[in-house]
């Protein structure tokens, strides 16, 4: 079947190196790279790809998950967005950790652990787990925002 003229042509696809990998969101196009978080058997890494060829340029191991994504359906469903500011990639995870990576040196700068349960205030002023149907109390992951020297995330 021919490709309709109004659709762009496929430049490349990467099958081999990623067969047992879950990508944890959409790639972030930055300068001449595509950055994406990946879970390969529970090892969470920041991967860099060449956008023109699809060649994997490298990866930075960030942390180990207790269980790999294939055992936790919400981890395959919910994205882990990456935010970049001033040469630093801020990488969210789905288990209560945010990690900063220097994109020039390709080294982890810091990682921060935060409570990974959803909470909301009830009318009595107490905090309680917030759940929507089918969430089963899983953590909320949002794209971090950089405001001056502050990092804001949910």
Short mmCIF file of N, CA and C in Angstrom, two decimals:
data_model
loop_
_atom_site.label_atom_id
_atom_site.label_comp_id
_atom_site.label_asym_id
_atom_site.label_seq_id
_atom_site.Cartn_x
_atom_site.Cartn_y
_atom_site.Cartn_z
N UNK A 1 0.84 -1.18 0.00
CA UNK A 1 0.00 0.00 0.00
C UNK A 1 0.89 1.25 0.00
N UNK A 2 0.62 2.17 -0.88
CA UNK A 2 1.40 3.39 -0.98
C UNK A 2 1.01 4.38 0.11
N UNK A 3 1.99 5.18 0.51
CA UNK A 3 1.76 6.21 1.52
C UNK A 3 1.03 7.38 0.88
N UNK A 4 -0.05 7.85 1.51
CA UNK A 4 -0.73 9.04 0.99
C UNK A 4 0.23 10.23 0.98
N UNK A 5 0.14 11.07 -0.03
CA UNK A 5 1.07 12.19 -0.22
C UNK A 5 1.03 13.21 0.92
N UNK A 6 -0.09 13.32 1.63
CA UNK A 6 -0.20 14.32 2.69
C UNK A 6 0.48 13.88 3.99
N UNK A 7 0.93 12.64 4.08
CA UNK A 7 1.61 12.15 5.28
C UNK A 7 3.12 12.19 5.10
N UNK A 8 3.85 12.53 6.17
CA UNK A 8 5.32 12.54 6.05
C UNK A 8 5.86 11.13 5.92
N UNK A 9 7.02 11.02 5.31
CA UNK A 9 7.68 9.73 5.14
C UNK A 9 8.35 9.31 6.44
N UNK A 10 8.39 8.02 6.70
CA UNK A 10 9.09 7.48 7.86
C UNK A 10 10.60 7.59 7.60
N UNK A 11 11.31 8.26 8.51
CA UNK A 11 12.75 8.41 8.35
C UNK A 11 13.50 7.18 8.81
N UNK A 12 13.11 6.62 9.95
CA UNK A 12 13.79 5.47 10.52
C UNK A 12 12.92 4.86 11.60
N UNK A 13 13.24 3.66 11.97
CA UNK A 13 12.66 3.03 13.15
C UNK A 13 13.73 2.18 13.78
N UNK A 14 13.63 1.99 15.07
CA UNK A 14 14.66 1.28 15.81
C UNK A 14 14.03 0.07 16.47
N UNK A 15 14.29 -1.09 15.94
CA UNK A 15 13.69 -2.32 16.47
C UNK A 15 14.66 -3.10 17.35
N UNK A 16 15.88 -3.29 16.89
CA UNK A 16 16.82 -4.20 17.52
C UNK A 16 17.22 -3.88 18.94
N UNK A 17 17.72 -2.70 19.20
CA UNK A 17 18.29 -2.37 20.51
C UNK A 17 17.24 -2.15 21.58
N UNK A 18 15.99 -2.12 21.20
CA UNK A 18 14.96 -1.74 22.16
C UNK A 18 13.87 -2.80 22.32
N UNK A 19 14.14 -4.03 21.95
CA UNK A 19 13.09 -5.05 21.96
C UNK A 19 12.53 -5.32 23.35
N UNK A 20 13.33 -5.24 24.39
CA UNK A 20 12.83 -5.51 25.75
C UNK A 20 12.73 -4.23 26.57
N UNK A 21 12.52 -3.11 25.89
CA UNK A 21 12.53 -1.81 26.56
C UNK A 21 11.16 -1.16 26.51
N UNK A 22 10.76 -0.54 27.63
CA UNK A 22 9.56 0.28 27.67
C UNK A 22 10.01 1.72 27.70
N UNK A 23 9.57 2.50 26.72
CA UNK A 23 9.87 3.92 26.74
C UNK A 23 8.83 4.59 27.62
N UNK A 24 9.29 5.46 28.50
CA UNK A 24 8.43 6.04 29.53
C UNK A 24 7.94 7.43 29.14
N UNK A 25 7.53 7.58 27.91
CA UNK A 25 7.00 8.84 27.43
C UNK A 25 7.49 9.12 26.02
N UNK A 26 7.08 10.27 25.51
CA UNK A 26 7.50 10.70 24.17
C UNK A 26 8.92 11.26 24.25
N UNK A 27 9.66 11.16 23.14
CA UNK A 27 11.01 11.74 23.15
C UNK A 27 10.95 13.26 23.17
N UNK A 28 11.98 13.86 23.72
CA UNK A 28 12.14 15.31 23.74
C UNK A 28 13.19 15.67 22.71
N UNK A 29 12.80 16.46 21.71
CA UNK A 29 13.74 16.92 20.70
C UNK A 29 14.51 18.11 21.26
N UNK A 30 15.81 17.97 21.34
CA UNK A 30 16.65 19.02 21.90
C UNK A 30 17.91 19.15 21.06
N UNK A 31 18.08 20.32 20.43
CA UNK A 31 19.22 20.57 19.56
C UNK A 31 19.31 19.46 18.51
N UNK A 32 20.33 18.66 18.54
CA UNK A 32 20.48 17.60 17.53
C UNK A 32 20.33 16.21 18.15
N UNK A 33 19.47 16.10 19.18
CA UNK A 33 19.25 14.79 19.83
C UNK A 33 17.78 14.60 20.17
N UNK A 34 17.42 13.34 20.31
CA UNK A 34 16.14 12.97 20.89
C UNK A 34 16.45 12.32 22.23
N UNK A 35 15.88 12.85 23.32
CA UNK A 35 16.08 12.30 24.65
C UNK A 35 14.81 11.59 25.08
N UNK A 36 14.97 10.44 25.71
CA UNK A 36 13.81 9.69 26.18
C UNK A 36 14.22 8.83 27.38
N UNK A 37 13.29 8.68 28.32
CA UNK A 37 13.52 7.78 29.45
C UNK A 37 13.09 6.38 29.05
N UNK A 38 13.86 5.41 29.49
CA UNK A 38 13.59 4.02 29.13
C UNK A 38 13.73 3.13 30.36
N UNK A 39 12.91 2.10 30.40
CA UNK A 39 12.97 1.07 31.43
C UNK A 39 13.34 -0.23 30.74
N UNK A 40 14.51 -0.73 31.05
CA UNK A 40 14.98 -1.98 30.46
C UNK A 40 15.21 -2.96 31.60
N UNK A 41 14.19 -3.79 31.85
CA UNK A 41 14.28 -4.77 32.93
C UNK A 41 14.37 -4.16 34.31
N UNK A 42 13.80 -2.96 34.49
CA UNK A 42 13.83 -2.31 35.79
C UNK A 42 14.94 -1.28 35.94
N UNK A 43 15.85 -1.22 34.97
CA UNK A 43 16.90 -0.21 34.98
C UNK A 43 16.38 1.02 34.21
N UNK A 44 16.28 2.15 34.92
CA UNK A 44 15.77 3.37 34.31
C UNK A 44 16.96 4.19 33.80
N UNK A 45 16.92 4.54 32.52
CA UNK A 45 18.02 5.26 31.89
C UNK A 45 17.49 6.40 31.03
N UNK A 46 18.33 7.40 30.83
CA UNK A 46 18.07 8.47 29.88
C UNK A 46 18.84 8.11 28.62
N UNK A 47 18.11 7.93 27.51
CA UNK A 47 18.73 7.55 26.25
C UNK A 47 18.78 8.75 25.32
N UNK A 48 19.80 8.80 24.46
CA UNK A 48 19.93 9.83 23.44
C UNK A 48 20.03 9.16 22.07
N UNK A 49 19.23 9.66 21.13
CA UNK A 49 19.21 9.13 19.77
C UNK A 49 19.54 10.25 18.78
N UNK A 50 20.13 9.88 17.65
CA UNK A 50 20.34 10.80 16.55
C UNK A 50 18.99 10.93 15.82
N UNK A 51 18.44 12.13 15.70
CA UNK A 51 17.12 12.26 15.08
C UNK A 51 17.12 11.98 13.57
N UNK A 52 18.25 12.11 12.92
CA UNK A 52 18.30 11.88 11.48
C UNK A 52 18.39 10.41 11.12
N UNK A 53 19.11 9.62 11.94
CA UNK A 53 19.36 8.22 11.59
C UNK A 53 18.71 7.22 12.54
N UNK A 54 18.38 7.67 13.75
CA UNK A 54 17.84 6.75 14.75
C UNK A 54 18.91 6.00 15.52
N UNK A 55 20.17 6.30 15.25
CA UNK A 55 21.27 5.63 15.94
C UNK A 55 21.26 6.05 17.41
N UNK A 56 21.44 5.06 18.29
CA UNK A 56 21.53 5.34 19.71
C UNK A 56 22.91 5.91 20.01
N UNK A 57 22.92 7.14 20.55
CA UNK A 57 24.20 7.80 20.85
C UNK A 57 24.71 7.45 22.24
N UNK A 58 23.84 7.06 23.12
CA UNK A 58 24.30 6.70 24.45
C UNK A 58 23.16 6.64 25.44
N UNK A 59 23.50 6.24 26.64
CA UNK A 59 22.51 6.19 27.71
C UNK A 59 23.21 6.45 29.04
N UNK A 60 22.43 6.99 29.95
CA UNK A 60 22.91 7.29 31.30
C UNK A 60 21.99 6.54 32.26
N UNK A 61 22.52 5.60 33.00
CA UNK A 61 21.71 4.85 33.96
C UNK A 61 21.39 5.78 35.14
N UNK A 62 20.10 5.89 35.46
CA UNK A 62 19.67 6.79 36.52
C UNK A 62 19.35 6.07 37.82
N UNK A 63 18.65 4.96 37.74
CA UNK A 63 18.27 4.24 38.95
C UNK A 63 17.69 2.88 38.59
N UNK A 64 17.41 2.10 39.60
CA UNK A 64 16.78 0.79 39.44
C UNK A 64 15.38 0.85 40.02
N UNK A 65 14.41 0.34 39.30
CA UNK A 65 13.05 0.23 39.81
C UNK A 65 12.93 -1.06 40.61
N UNK A 66 12.02 -1.08 41.56
CA UNK A 66 11.81 -2.30 42.35
C UNK A 66 11.32 -3.42 41.45
N UNK A 67 10.40 -3.07 40.56
CA UNK A 67 9.88 -4.05 39.59
C UNK A 67 9.88 -3.41 38.21
N UNK A 68 10.18 -4.18 37.16
CA UNK A 68 10.18 -3.61 35.81
C UNK A 68 8.76 -3.26 35.34
N UNK A 69 8.69 -2.42 34.31
CA UNK A 69 7.42 -1.89 33.81
C UNK A 69 6.44 -2.96 33.36
N UNK A 70 6.94 -4.06 32.83
CA UNK A 70 6.00 -5.07 32.31
C UNK A 70 5.13 -5.66 33.42
N UNK A 71 5.56 -5.53 34.68
CA UNK A 71 4.77 -6.05 35.80
C UNK A 71 3.81 -5.02 36.39
N UNK A 72 3.89 -3.78 35.95
CA UNK A 72 3.07 -2.70 36.51
C UNK A 72 2.41 -1.94 35.36
N UNK A 73 1.16 -2.26 35.05
CA UNK A 73 0.51 -1.63 33.88
C UNK A 73 0.47 -0.10 33.93
N UNK A 74 0.33 0.51 35.11
CA UNK A 74 0.27 1.97 35.14
C UNK A 74 1.60 2.59 34.69
N UNK A 75 2.70 1.88 34.85
CA UNK A 75 3.99 2.42 34.42
C UNK A 75 4.11 2.42 32.90
N UNK A 76 3.38 1.54 32.25
CA UNK A 76 3.37 1.56 30.78
C UNK A 76 2.38 2.60 30.27
N UNK A 77 1.41 2.97 31.08
CA UNK A 77 0.36 3.91 30.69
C UNK A 77 0.77 5.35 30.91
N UNK A 78 1.39 5.65 32.04
CA UNK A 78 1.68 7.02 32.43
C UNK A 78 3.07 7.44 31.96
N UNK A 79 3.14 8.60 31.35
CA UNK A 79 4.41 9.10 30.82
C UNK A 79 5.27 9.72 31.91
N UNK A 80 6.57 9.72 31.68
CA UNK A 80 7.54 10.41 32.54
C UNK A 80 8.18 11.49 31.70
N UNK A 81 7.62 12.70 31.73
CA UNK A 81 8.16 13.77 30.89
C UNK A 81 9.51 14.28 31.38
N UNK A 82 10.29 14.75 30.43
CA UNK A 82 11.61 15.33 30.71
C UNK A 82 11.51 16.83 30.46
N UNK A 83 12.09 17.62 31.35
CA UNK A 83 12.20 19.06 31.15
C UNK A 83 13.67 19.42 31.11
N UNK A 84 14.05 20.32 30.21
CA UNK A 84 15.44 20.75 30.11
C UNK A 84 15.50 22.25 30.31
N UNK A 85 16.42 22.69 31.16
CA UNK A 85 16.69 24.12 31.37
C UNK A 85 18.16 24.30 31.67
N UNK A 86 18.79 25.23 30.99
CA UNK A 86 20.20 25.57 31.22
C UNK A 86 21.12 24.35 31.16
N UNK A 87 20.89 23.45 30.21
CA UNK A 87 21.76 22.30 30.03
C UNK A 87 21.56 21.16 31.00
N UNK A 88 20.48 21.23 31.80
CA UNK A 88 20.19 20.17 32.76
C UNK A 88 18.85 19.53 32.40
N UNK A 89 18.83 18.20 32.33
CA UNK A 89 17.59 17.45 32.10
C UNK A 89 17.04 17.02 33.45
N UNK A 90 15.78 17.36 33.69
CA UNK A 90 15.09 16.95 34.92
C UNK A 90 14.17 15.80 34.54
N UNK A 91 14.46 14.62 35.08
CA UNK A 91 13.80 13.39 34.69
C UNK A 91 12.89 12.89 35.83
N UNK A 92 11.62 12.81 35.56
CA UNK A 92 10.66 12.29 36.53
C UNK A 92 10.65 10.76 36.43
N UNK A 93 10.31 10.13 37.53
CA UNK A 93 10.07 8.69 37.51
C UNK A 93 8.65 8.47 38.01
N UNK A 94 8.23 7.25 38.02
CA UNK A 94 6.88 6.93 38.47
C UNK A 94 6.89 6.33 39.87
N UNK A 95 8.00 6.49 40.58
CA UNK A 95 8.07 5.91 41.91
C UNK A 95 8.74 6.84 42.90
N UNK A 96 8.45 8.15 42.78
CA UNK A 96 8.86 9.08 43.81
C UNK A 96 10.29 9.56 43.75
N UNK A 97 10.82 9.74 42.56
CA UNK A 97 12.19 10.20 42.43
C UNK A 97 12.28 11.11 41.21
N UNK A 98 12.97 12.23 41.37
CA UNK A 98 13.31 13.11 40.25
C UNK A 98 14.82 13.20 40.19
N UNK A 99 15.36 13.14 38.97
CA UNK A 99 16.81 13.06 38.79
C UNK A 99 17.25 14.15 37.82
N UNK A 100 18.32 14.86 38.18
CA UNK A 100 18.89 15.91 37.32
C UNK A 100 20.16 15.39 36.66
N UNK A 101 20.26 15.62 35.34
CA UNK A 101 21.41 15.14 34.56
C UNK A 101 22.01 16.32 33.80
N UNK A 102 23.31 16.50 33.93
CA UNK A 102 24.03 17.51 33.15
C UNK A 102 24.19 16.95 31.73
N UNK A 103 23.62 17.64 30.74
CA UNK A 103 23.64 17.12 29.38
C UNK A 103 24.97 17.34 28.67
N UNK A 104 25.84 18.16 29.22
CA UNK A 104 27.17 18.35 28.62
C UNK A 104 28.11 17.25 29.09
N UNK A 105 28.19 17.04 30.39
CA UNK A 105 29.10 16.02 30.93
C UNK A 105 28.49 14.62 30.93
N UNK A 106 27.16 14.55 30.74
CA UNK A 106 26.43 13.27 30.76
C UNK A 106 26.54 12.59 32.13
N UNK A 107 26.50 13.39 33.18
CA UNK A 107 26.58 12.86 34.54
C UNK A 107 25.36 13.29 35.35
N UNK A 108 24.99 12.41 36.27
CA UNK A 108 23.91 12.74 37.17
C UNK A 108 24.38 13.81 38.15
N UNK A 109 23.59 14.86 38.29
CA UNK A 109 23.93 15.93 39.23
C UNK A 109 23.38 15.63 40.62
N UNK A 110 22.13 15.20 40.68
CA UNK A 110 21.49 14.88 41.95
C UNK A 110 20.23 14.08 41.69
N UNK A 111 19.75 13.43 42.74
CA UNK A 111 18.43 12.82 42.67
C UNK A 111 17.72 13.12 43.98
N UNK A 112 16.43 13.27 43.88
CA UNK A 112 15.63 13.68 45.02
C UNK A 112 14.45 12.73 45.17
N UNK A 113 14.30 12.21 46.36
CA UNK A 113 13.17 11.31 46.63
C UNK A 113 12.07 12.10 47.32
N UNK A 114 10.86 11.90 46.84
CA UNK A 114 9.70 12.58 47.42
C UNK A 114 8.59 11.57 47.64
N UNK A 115 7.62 11.89 48.50
CA UNK A 115 6.52 10.93 48.73
C UNK A 115 5.81 10.64 47.41
N UNK A 116 5.56 9.38 47.14
CA UNK A 116 4.97 9.04 45.86
C UNK A 116 3.55 8.52 45.97
N UNK A 117 2.78 9.07 46.88
CA UNK A 117 1.36 8.76 46.92
C UNK A 117 0.59 10.03 46.65
N UNK A 118 -0.54 9.87 46.03
CA UNK A 118 -1.40 11.01 45.76
C UNK A 118 -2.12 11.38 47.03
N UNK A 119 -2.16 12.65 47.34
CA UNK A 119 -2.85 13.09 48.55
C UNK A 119 -3.78 14.25 48.22
N UNK A 120 -4.82 14.39 49.02
CA UNK A 120 -5.72 15.52 48.91
C UNK A 120 -6.26 15.83 50.29
N UNK A 121 -6.66 17.08 50.47
CA UNK A 121 -7.21 17.48 51.76
C UNK A 121 -8.70 17.15 51.79
N UNK A 122 -9.14 16.54 52.88
CA UNK A 122 -10.58 16.30 53.01
C UNK A 122 -11.20 17.48 53.76
N UNK A 123 -12.51 17.54 53.85
CA UNK A 123 -13.14 18.69 54.50
C UNK A 123 -12.71 18.88 55.96
N UNK A 124 -12.17 17.87 56.61
CA UNK A 124 -11.77 17.98 58.00
C UNK A 124 -10.32 18.43 58.15
N UNK A 125 -9.66 18.81 57.03
CA UNK A 125 -8.31 19.33 57.09
C UNK A 125 -7.23 18.28 57.16
N UNK A 126 -7.57 17.01 57.04
CA UNK A 126 -6.57 15.94 57.06
C UNK A 126 -6.18 15.58 55.64
N UNK A 127 -4.96 15.14 55.47
CA UNK A 127 -4.52 14.67 54.16
C UNK A 127 -4.79 13.19 54.05
N UNK A 128 -5.26 12.79 52.89
CA UNK A 128 -5.57 11.38 52.67
C UNK A 128 -5.18 11.01 51.24
N UNK A 129 -4.97 9.73 51.00
CA UNK A 129 -4.65 9.32 49.63
C UNK A 129 -5.78 9.70 48.68
N UNK A 130 -5.41 10.21 47.52
CA UNK A 130 -6.38 10.56 46.49
C UNK A 130 -6.37 9.46 45.45
N UNK A 131 -7.53 8.96 45.12
CA UNK A 131 -7.62 7.91 44.11
C UNK A 131 -8.73 8.23 43.14
N UNK A 132 -8.47 8.01 41.89
CA UNK A 132 -9.53 8.04 40.90
C UNK A 132 -9.80 6.58 40.55
N UNK A 133 -10.96 6.28 39.99
CA UNK A 133 -11.21 4.88 39.64
C UNK A 133 -10.09 4.31 38.78
N UNK A 134 -9.67 3.13 39.10
CA UNK A 134 -8.63 2.38 38.39
C UNK A 134 -7.21 2.88 38.64
N UNK A 135 -7.00 3.94 39.40
CA UNK A 135 -5.64 4.40 39.69
C UNK A 135 -4.99 3.58 40.79
N UNK A 136 -5.76 3.06 41.69
CA UNK A 136 -5.27 2.22 42.78
C UNK A 136 -4.18 2.92 43.59
N UNK A 137 -4.31 4.25 43.74
CA UNK A 137 -3.37 4.99 44.58
C UNK A 137 -1.99 5.15 44.00
N UNK A 138 -1.83 4.99 42.69
CA UNK A 138 -0.52 5.12 42.08
C UNK A 138 -0.11 6.58 42.02
N UNK A 139 1.17 6.88 42.00
CA UNK A 139 1.63 8.26 42.01
C UNK A 139 1.28 9.01 40.73
N UNK A 140 1.13 10.29 40.88
CA UNK A 140 0.91 11.18 39.75
C UNK A 140 2.26 11.66 39.26
N UNK A 141 2.46 11.69 37.96
CA UNK A 141 3.71 12.17 37.39
C UNK A 141 3.37 13.34 36.47
N UNK A 142 4.02 14.46 36.67
CA UNK A 142 3.81 15.62 35.81
C UNK A 142 5.16 16.10 35.28
N UNK A 143 5.10 16.92 34.25
CA UNK A 143 6.34 17.51 33.74
C UNK A 143 6.82 18.55 34.74
N UNK A 144 8.08 18.50 35.14
CA UNK A 144 8.59 19.52 36.05
C UNK A 144 8.71 20.85 35.31
N UNK A 145 8.57 21.93 36.04
CA UNK A 145 8.74 23.27 35.48
C UNK A 145 9.88 23.97 36.21
N UNK A 146 10.66 24.74 35.48
CA UNK A 146 11.75 25.50 36.07
C UNK A 146 11.33 26.96 36.07
N UNK A 147 11.37 27.57 37.27
CA UNK A 147 11.04 28.97 37.44
C UNK A 147 12.19 29.62 38.19
N UNK A 148 13.06 30.30 37.46
CA UNK A 148 14.25 30.89 38.08
C UNK A 148 15.15 29.79 38.62
N UNK A 149 15.36 29.79 39.92
CA UNK A 149 16.21 28.76 40.54
C UNK A 149 15.36 27.71 41.24
N UNK A 150 14.09 27.65 40.90
CA UNK A 150 13.20 26.68 41.53
C UNK A 150 12.70 25.65 40.52
N UNK A 151 12.55 24.42 41.01
CA UNK A 151 11.98 23.35 40.22
C UNK A 151 10.64 23.01 40.85
N UNK A 152 9.60 23.04 40.05
CA UNK A 152 8.25 22.78 40.54
C UNK A 152 7.73 21.53 39.84
N UNK A 153 7.18 20.60 40.62
CA UNK A 153 6.63 19.38 40.04
C UNK A 153 5.54 18.84 40.96
N UNK A 154 4.71 17.98 40.37
CA UNK A 154 3.66 17.30 41.14
C UNK A 154 4.05 15.86 41.34
#
